[in-house]
C-alpha cells in the first residue's frame, strides 16, 4: 500500500532535528531506520504529516563501550552491535545474543536499538534486553536532556516517555563486571519473525558464588516487555541451582500475560515464557562456569 501524503525533512544536526520536532509538534515523527515506521505508514496505521529524518546525524551513530556504560546512539544500527569487536566478551552476552536474532540480517542493516525502544512493540526484542540490563534512555526535551529508566520509558504498547516534540538521543546499558553473564532466548516461527515468546536474563555473581543481582524480562508477554520482579527477587542472594531456576521459571509463567494470535495460544506462550527463563538462566550460569 502507499502511505498517506507527508512532508519529508532531513535534519543535519541534532539541534536542527530538535527544532523541527518542536516546530511540527504532534504532526511530526522521527525517521530512524524506518523498519517499523515505514511499514506502519504503508498500512496507514501511522499517518504522520511530517517525517524528520535523523539518518544524517552521524554524530549519533556511535557505540561507546566504556568502563561503566555502553552507550548506543540513536542511529547506531543493529548490525553495528552484532559486529562490534567487544561484543563477544562474556559480559555482553545478553546484548550479543539479541543482536543476532532481532528480525533478519536485511532489517538489521537499517534498524536501530533506540528506534526499537521508541517503537515499543509488545513483541520487540530490545525492550526486554533493556529491562533485564536496567538500561536508561537519554531523551532531549524542551528543558534539556534527561535520563529515563527503561521501566519508566516503556509506558504501554507503542507508547513511551518520549513526548511530543522530543527525541531520544541514545540508550545507556550499565557495563557488567567480569562475574556477569546473560542470555537472550527467543522462540520465533521462522527467522525474521517477531517473538512468539522471548526471555532476557542477566545474572551477576558474588565472589562466593551466590547471586548478587539478576535481571529477568519477557517479551511478547503483555502490552509491552515486562520485568519479572518476583524472579529477580528470589534469585538474589541464592546459590544457583535447579530448584531456584524452577522457581524463577514459575514466576515468569505467572508474570506472562500474552495475547493469543497467529503465533500461539495464551497457554503456549505462557508455558514458553517459563521454559525460556529457565533456559536463559542455565545458559547465563554456564557462561560463568557454573552448572545449575
Ligand atoms: C520484516 C521485519 C521483521 C522484524 N522483526 C523484528 C523482530 O523480530 N524483533 C524486533 O524487535 N523488531 C523487529 N522488527 C522491527 C525492527 O527491529 C525495527 O527496526 C525497529 O523496531 C525500529 O527501529 P527503526 O530504527 O527502524 O525505527 P523507525 O521505524 O524509524 O521508528 C520506529 C518508531 O520509533 C520512533 N523513533 C525512532 N527513533 C526515534 C528517536 N531517536 N527519538 C524518538 N522517536 C524515535 C519513530 O518516530 C517511530 O514511531 C522487524 C521489522 C521488519 C520490517
GROMACS .gro file of C-alpha atoms and ligand atoms in nm:
model
  345
    1UNK     CA    1   0.000   0.000   0.000
    2UNK     CA    2   0.102   0.361  -0.043
    3UNK     CA    3   0.137   0.586   0.265
    4UNK     CA    4  -0.078   0.895   0.312
    5UNK     CA    5   0.090   1.220   0.198
    6UNK     CA    6   0.359   1.362   0.426
    7UNK     CA    7   0.638   1.619   0.421
    8UNK     CA    8   0.991   1.485   0.439
    9UNK     CA    9   1.250   1.692   0.626
   10UNK     CA   10   1.612   1.582   0.660
   11UNK     CA   11   1.789   1.717   0.967
   12UNK     CA   12   2.165   1.777   0.950
   13UNK     CA   13   2.233   1.843   1.317
   14UNK     CA   14   2.075   1.733   1.644
   15UNK     CA   15   1.972   2.093   1.710
   16UNK     CA   16   1.803   2.115   1.371
   17UNK     CA   17   1.620   1.784   1.426
   18UNK     CA   18   1.503   1.901   1.764
   19UNK     CA   19   1.390   2.241   1.627
   20UNK     CA   20   1.190   2.068   1.351
   21UNK     CA   21   1.025   1.837   1.603
   22UNK     CA   22   0.937   2.132   1.824
   23UNK     CA   23   0.804   2.327   1.527
   24UNK     CA   24   0.579   2.049   1.395
   25UNK     CA   25   0.471   1.901   1.730
   26UNK     CA   26   0.217   1.616   1.714
   27UNK     CA   27   0.231   1.611   1.332
   28UNK     CA   28   0.598   1.508   1.327
   29UNK     CA   29   0.765   1.169   1.371
   30UNK     CA   30   1.134   1.086   1.383
   31UNK     CA   31   1.251   0.861   1.098
   32UNK     CA   32   1.541   0.642   1.213
   33UNK     CA   33   1.590   0.304   1.040
   34UNK     CA   34   1.233   0.319   0.908
   35UNK     CA   35   1.190  -0.058   0.959
   36UNK     CA   36   0.880  -0.016   1.173
   37UNK     CA   37   0.760   0.333   1.083
   38UNK     CA   38   0.754   0.291   0.703
   39UNK     CA   39   0.555  -0.037   0.711
   40UNK     CA   40   0.314   0.123   0.961
   41UNK     CA   41   0.271   0.419   0.724
   42UNK     CA   42   0.219   0.191   0.425
   43UNK     CA   43  -0.059   0.009   0.612
   44UNK     CA   44  -0.192   0.351   0.720
   45UNK     CA   45  -0.154   0.253   1.085
   46UNK     CA   46   0.056   0.569   1.118
   47UNK     CA   47  -0.014   0.892   0.930
   48UNK     CA   48   0.245   1.149   1.035
   49UNK     CA   49   0.218   1.478   0.846
   50UNK     CA   50   0.594   1.535   0.874
   51UNK     CA   51   0.888   1.295   0.887
   52UNK     CA   52   1.207   1.427   1.044
   53UNK     CA   53   1.484   1.207   0.904
   54UNK     CA   54   1.775   1.175   1.151
   55UNK     CA   55   1.989   0.946   0.934
   56UNK     CA   56   2.236   1.227   0.852
   57UNK     CA   57   2.314   1.281   1.222
   58UNK     CA   58   2.632   1.078   1.208
   59UNK     CA   59   2.733   1.209   1.549
   60UNK     CA   60   2.455   0.982   1.685
   61UNK     CA   61   2.588   0.667   1.513
   62UNK     CA   62   2.826   0.582   1.797
   63UNK     CA   63   2.865   0.271   2.011
   64UNK     CA   64   3.067   0.372   2.315
   65UNK     CA   65   3.167   0.075   2.526
   66UNK     CA   66   3.320   0.244   2.831
   67UNK     CA   67   3.417   0.116   3.176
   68UNK     CA   68   3.083   0.196   3.336
   69UNK     CA   69   2.839   0.219   3.048
   70UNK     CA   70   2.770   0.110   2.692
   71UNK     CA   71   2.605   0.400   2.514
   72UNK     CA   72   2.431   0.337   2.182
   73UNK     CA   73   2.348   0.645   1.974
   74UNK     CA   74   2.013   0.697   1.804
   75UNK     CA   75   2.128   0.590   1.459
   76UNK     CA   76   2.365   0.307   1.553
   77UNK     CA   77   2.230   0.009   1.360
   78UNK     CA   78   2.158  -0.338   1.492
   79UNK     CA   79   2.428  -0.468   1.256
   80UNK     CA   80   2.688  -0.237   1.417
   81UNK     CA   81   2.627  -0.404   1.752
   82UNK     CA   82   2.632  -0.754   1.606
   83UNK     CA   83   2.973  -0.680   1.451
   84UNK     CA   84   3.132  -0.475   1.731
   85UNK     CA   85   3.472  -0.623   1.828
   86UNK     CA   86   3.396  -0.619   2.203
   87UNK     CA   87   3.053  -0.779   2.176
   88UNK     CA   88   3.187  -1.134   2.212
   89UNK     CA   89   3.308  -1.052   2.565
   90UNK     CA   90   3.102  -1.272   2.802
   91UNK     CA   91   2.985  -0.964   2.994
   92UNK     CA   92   2.786  -0.853   2.687
   93UNK     CA   93   2.636  -1.195   2.615
   94UNK     CA   94   2.276  -1.077   2.657
   95UNK     CA   95   2.316  -0.788   2.412
   96UNK     CA   96   2.518  -1.010   2.177
   97UNK     CA   97   2.257  -1.288   2.174
   98UNK     CA   98   1.979  -1.040   2.098
   99UNK     CA   99   2.175  -0.861   1.825
  100UNK     CA  100   2.178  -1.185   1.625
  101UNK     CA  101   1.807  -1.263   1.643
  102UNK     CA  102   1.634  -0.927   1.602
  103UNK     CA  103   1.439  -0.953   1.275
  104UNK     CA  104   1.666  -1.068   0.989
  105UNK     CA  105   2.002  -0.952   0.853
  106UNK     CA  106   1.840  -0.716   0.600
  107UNK     CA  107   1.629  -0.538   0.863
  108UNK     CA  108   1.932  -0.523   1.097
  109UNK     CA  109   2.122  -0.326   0.831
  110UNK     CA  110   1.894  -0.028   0.895
  111UNK     CA  111   1.705  -0.090   1.221
  112UNK     CA  112   1.829   0.086   1.535
  113UNK     CA  113   1.817  -0.013   1.901
  114UNK     CA  114   1.692   0.331   2.002
  115UNK     CA  115   1.425   0.323   1.729
  116UNK     CA  116   1.312  -0.017   1.851
  117UNK     CA  117   1.283   0.110   2.210
  118UNK     CA  118   1.090   0.417   2.088
  119UNK     CA  119   0.859   0.196   1.883
  120UNK     CA  120   0.791  -0.026   2.188
  121UNK     CA  121   0.635  -0.317   2.004
  122UNK     CA  122   0.489  -0.570   2.255
  123UNK     CA  123   0.700  -0.842   2.087
  124UNK     CA  124   1.015  -0.634   2.032
  125UNK     CA  125   1.348  -0.782   2.138
  126UNK     CA  126   1.547  -0.479   2.258
  127UNK     CA  127   1.285  -0.370   2.510
  128UNK     CA  128   1.321  -0.694   2.709
  129UNK     CA  129   1.700  -0.676   2.684
  130UNK     CA  130   1.696  -0.316   2.808
  131UNK     CA  131   1.477  -0.413   3.106
  132UNK     CA  132   1.696  -0.706   3.211
  133UNK     CA  133   2.004  -0.482   3.174
  134UNK     CA  134   1.845  -0.190   3.362
  135UNK     CA  135   1.919   0.049   3.076
  136UNK     CA  136   1.835   0.418   3.063
  137UNK     CA  137   1.728   0.622   2.763
  138UNK     CA  138   1.864   0.975   2.709
  139UNK     CA  139   1.581   1.198   2.588
  140UNK     CA  140   1.612   1.552   2.460
  141UNK     CA  141   1.322   1.774   2.559
  142UNK     CA  142   1.240   2.144   2.586
  143UNK     CA  143   1.424   2.173   2.917
  144UNK     CA  144   1.739   1.992   2.804
  145UNK     CA  145   1.828   1.623   2.820
  146UNK     CA  146   1.705   1.379   3.082
  147UNK     CA  147   1.778   1.014   3.159
  148UNK     CA  148   1.475   0.790   3.180
  149UNK     CA  149   1.491   0.446   3.344
  150UNK     CA  150   1.371   0.187   3.098
  151UNK     CA  151   1.092   0.082   3.337
  152UNK     CA  152   0.954   0.437   3.316
  153UNK     CA  153   1.034   0.473   2.946
  154UNK     CA  154   0.814   0.181   2.833
  155UNK     CA  155   0.467   0.317   2.906
  156UNK     CA  156   0.233   0.097   2.702
  157UNK     CA  157   0.216  -0.072   2.360
  158UNK     CA  158   0.374   0.164   2.108
  159UNK     CA  159   0.388   0.437   2.372
  160UNK     CA  160   0.696   0.565   2.555
  161UNK     CA  161   0.804   0.851   2.777
  162UNK     CA  162   0.914   1.046   2.466
  163UNK     CA  163   0.670   1.335   2.446
  164UNK     CA  164   0.555   1.542   2.151
  165UNK     CA  165   0.844   1.748   2.011
  166UNK     CA  166   1.108   1.532   2.185
  167UNK     CA  167   1.360   1.278   2.060
  168UNK     CA  168   1.569   1.002   2.213
  169UNK     CA  169   1.942   1.060   2.168
  170UNK     CA  170   2.082   0.731   2.298
  171UNK     CA  171   2.038   0.434   2.527
  172UNK     CA  172   2.283   0.354   2.806
  173UNK     CA  173   2.344  -0.001   2.930
  174UNK     CA  174   2.533  -0.024   3.262
  175UNK     CA  175   2.860  -0.208   3.191
  176UNK     CA  176   2.851  -0.550   3.360
  177UNK     CA  177   3.152  -0.669   3.559
  178UNK     CA  178   3.356  -0.986   3.499
  179UNK     CA  179   3.124  -1.200   3.710
  180UNK     CA  180   2.822  -1.114   3.497
  181UNK     CA  181   2.671  -1.300   3.203
  182UNK     CA  182   2.337  -1.309   3.029
  183UNK     CA  183   2.133  -1.488   2.770
  184UNK     CA  184   1.857  -1.400   2.526
  185UNK     CA  185   1.617  -1.679   2.440
  186UNK     CA  186   1.361  -1.635   2.163
  187UNK     CA  187   1.109  -1.866   2.002
  188UNK     CA  188   1.002  -1.749   1.657
  189UNK     CA  189   0.805  -1.920   1.382
  190UNK     CA  190   1.085  -1.858   1.133
  191UNK     CA  191   1.394  -1.642   1.105
  192UNK     CA  192   1.295  -1.276   1.081
  193UNK     CA  193   0.970  -1.312   1.271
  194UNK     CA  194   0.880  -1.132   1.590
  195UNK     CA  195   0.896  -1.339   1.908
  196UNK     CA  196   0.625  -1.590   1.990
  197UNK     CA  197   0.785  -1.575   2.335
  198UNK     CA  198   1.122  -1.441   2.449
  199UNK     CA  199   1.320  -1.401   2.771
  200UNK     CA  200   1.614  -1.178   2.856
  201UNK     CA  201   1.824  -1.279   3.153
  202UNK     CA  202   2.132  -1.129   3.317
  203UNK     CA  203   2.298  -1.253   3.637
  204UNK     CA  204   2.591  -1.123   3.843
  205UNK     CA  205   2.766  -1.347   4.096
  206UNK     CA  206   2.942  -1.263   4.421
  207UNK     CA  207   3.290  -1.399   4.486
  208UNK     CA  208   3.138  -1.681   4.696
  209UNK     CA  209   2.922  -1.793   4.403
  210UNK     CA  210   2.592  -1.655   4.530
  211UNK     CA  211   2.384  -1.436   4.302
  212UNK     CA  212   2.449  -1.066   4.362
  213UNK     CA  213   2.173  -0.944   4.129
  214UNK     CA  214   1.955  -1.067   3.847
  215UNK     CA  215   1.764  -0.908   3.561
  216UNK     CA  216   1.477  -1.108   3.413
  217UNK     CA  217   1.238  -0.975   3.148
  218UNK     CA  218   0.992  -1.113   2.895
  219UNK     CA  219   0.882  -1.001   2.553
  220UNK     CA  220   0.552  -1.097   2.386
  221UNK     CA  221   0.409  -1.134   2.735
  222UNK     CA  222   0.191  -0.826   2.774
  223UNK     CA  223   0.120  -0.477   2.642
  224UNK     CA  224   0.494  -0.424   2.630
  225UNK     CA  225   0.801  -0.605   2.763
  226UNK     CA  226   0.773  -0.686   3.134
  227UNK     CA  227   1.018  -0.724   3.419
  228UNK     CA  228   0.973  -1.044   3.623
  229UNK     CA  229   1.033  -0.880   3.962
  230UNK     CA  230   0.944  -1.194   4.155
  231UNK     CA  231   1.212  -1.396   3.975
  232UNK     CA  232   1.474  -1.124   4.027
  233UNK     CA  233   1.397  -1.111   4.398
  234UNK     CA  234   1.404  -1.483   4.459
  235UNK     CA  235   1.733  -1.525   4.269
  236UNK     CA  236   1.920  -1.251   4.459
  237UNK     CA  237   2.141  -1.382   4.739
  238UNK     CA  238   2.092  -1.751   4.647
  239UNK     CA  239   2.328  -2.016   4.510
  240UNK     CA  240   2.247  -2.114   4.150
  241UNK     CA  241   2.067  -2.448   4.136
  242UNK     CA  242   1.793  -2.645   3.964
  243UNK     CA  243   1.527  -2.569   4.230
  244UNK     CA  244   1.598  -2.197   4.212
  245UNK     CA  245   1.572  -2.200   3.833
  246UNK     CA  246   1.241  -2.384   3.855
  247UNK     CA  247   1.107  -2.120   4.094
  248UNK     CA  248   1.219  -1.836   3.864
  249UNK     CA  249   1.061  -2.015   3.569
  250UNK     CA  250   0.730  -2.043   3.761
  251UNK     CA  251   0.747  -1.671   3.842
  252UNK     CA  252   0.785  -1.597   3.469
  253UNK     CA  253   0.483  -1.815   3.390
  254UNK     CA  254   0.277  -1.618   3.642
  255UNK     CA  255   0.400  -1.279   3.516
  256UNK     CA  256   0.339  -1.352   3.148
  257UNK     CA  257   0.009  -1.213   3.016
  258UNK     CA  258   0.032  -1.269   2.642
  259UNK     CA  259  -0.233  -1.225   2.375
  260UNK     CA  260  -0.338  -1.523   2.164
  261UNK     CA  261  -0.259  -1.466   1.796
  262UNK     CA  262  -0.135  -1.650   1.487
  263UNK     CA  263   0.189  -1.723   1.671
  264UNK     CA  264   0.029  -1.920   1.951
  265UNK     CA  265  -0.228  -1.956   2.226
  266UNK     CA  266  -0.207  -1.783   2.563
  267UNK     CA  267  -0.126  -2.118   2.730
  268UNK     CA  268   0.155  -2.196   2.487
  269UNK     CA  269   0.313  -1.851   2.519
  270UNK     CA  270   0.295  -1.858   2.899
  271UNK     CA  271   0.447  -2.206   2.902
  272UNK     CA  272   0.729  -2.089   2.674
  273UNK     CA  273   0.795  -1.781   2.889
  274UNK     CA  274   0.871  -2.013   3.182
  275UNK     CA  275   1.080  -2.250   2.971
  276UNK     CA  276   1.282  -1.967   2.816
  277UNK     CA  277   1.363  -1.808   3.151
  278UNK     CA  278   1.490  -2.146   3.275
  279UNK     CA  279   1.698  -2.196   2.959
  280UNK     CA  280   1.832  -1.842   2.981
  281UNK     CA  281   1.934  -1.879   3.344
  282UNK     CA  282   2.104  -2.213   3.278
  283UNK     CA  283   2.295  -2.063   2.986
  284UNK     CA  284   2.395  -1.749   3.178
  285UNK     CA  285   2.524  -1.961   3.470
  286UNK     CA  286   2.705  -2.195   3.229
  287UNK     CA  287   2.874  -1.893   3.074
  288UNK     CA  288   3.001  -1.810   3.422
  289UNK     CA  289   3.129  -2.165   3.460
  290UNK     CA  290   2.851  -2.274   3.696
  291UNK     CA  291   2.641  -2.584   3.627
  292UNK     CA  292   2.287  -2.535   3.759
  293LIG     C1  293   1.034  -0.785   0.840
  293LIG     C2  294   1.059  -0.724   0.975
  293LIG     C3  295   1.082  -0.808   1.081
  293LIG     C4  296   1.105  -0.753   1.208
  293LIG     N1  297   1.129  -0.839   1.311
  293LIG     C5  298   1.159  -0.788   1.433
  293LIG     C6  299   1.190  -0.873   1.541
  293LIG     O1  300   1.194  -0.995   1.530
  293LIG     N2  301   1.216  -0.816   1.660
  293LIG     C7  302   1.215  -0.680   1.680
  293LIG     O2  303   1.240  -0.635   1.790
  293LIG     N3  304   1.189  -0.597   1.578
  293LIG     C8  305   1.160  -0.648   1.455
  293LIG     N4  306   1.133  -0.562   1.351
  293LIG     C9  307   1.135  -0.417   1.376
  293LIG    C10  308   1.274  -0.363   1.355
  293LIG     O3  309   1.362  -0.415   1.451
  293LIG    C11  310   1.275  -0.210   1.360
  293LIG     O4  311   1.393  -0.171   1.303
  293LIG    C12  312   1.270  -0.143   1.496
  293LIG     O5  313   1.156  -0.184   1.564
  293LIG    C13  314   1.257   0.009   1.481
  293LIG     O6  315   1.381   0.066   1.459
  293LIG     P1  316   1.400   0.172   1.342
  293LIG     O7  317   1.533   0.233   1.361
  293LIG     O8  318   1.376   0.109   1.209
  293LIG     O9  319   1.288   0.281   1.376
  293LIG     P2  320   1.181   0.355   1.285
  293LIG    O10  321   1.099   0.258   1.210
  293LIG    O11  322   1.247   0.462   1.207
  293LIG    O12  323   1.093   0.423   1.401
  293LIG    C14  324   1.008   0.348   1.483
  293LIG    C15  325   0.930   0.442   1.575
  293LIG    O13  326   1.017   0.499   1.672
  293LIG    C16  327   1.024   0.641   1.657
  293LIG     N5  328   1.164   0.680   1.673
  293LIG    C17  329   1.271   0.621   1.614
  293LIG     N6  330   1.385   0.677   1.658
  293LIG    C18  331   1.349   0.773   1.746
  293LIG    C19  332   1.422   0.866   1.825
  293LIG     N7  333   1.556   0.870   1.821
  293LIG     N8  334   1.354   0.950   1.905
  293LIG    C20  335   1.218   0.947   1.909
  293LIG     N9  336   1.143   0.862   1.836
  293LIG    C21  337   1.208   0.775   1.755
  293LIG    C22  338   0.969   0.672   1.518
  293LIG    O14  339   0.915   0.802   1.509
  293LIG    C23  340   0.866   0.562   1.501
  293LIG    O15  341   0.748   0.598   1.568
  293LIG    C24  342   1.108  -0.613   1.225
  293LIG    C25  343   1.086  -0.528   1.116
  293LIG    C26  344   1.062  -0.583   0.992
  293LIG    C27  345   1.042  -0.491   0.876
   0.00000   0.00000   0.00000
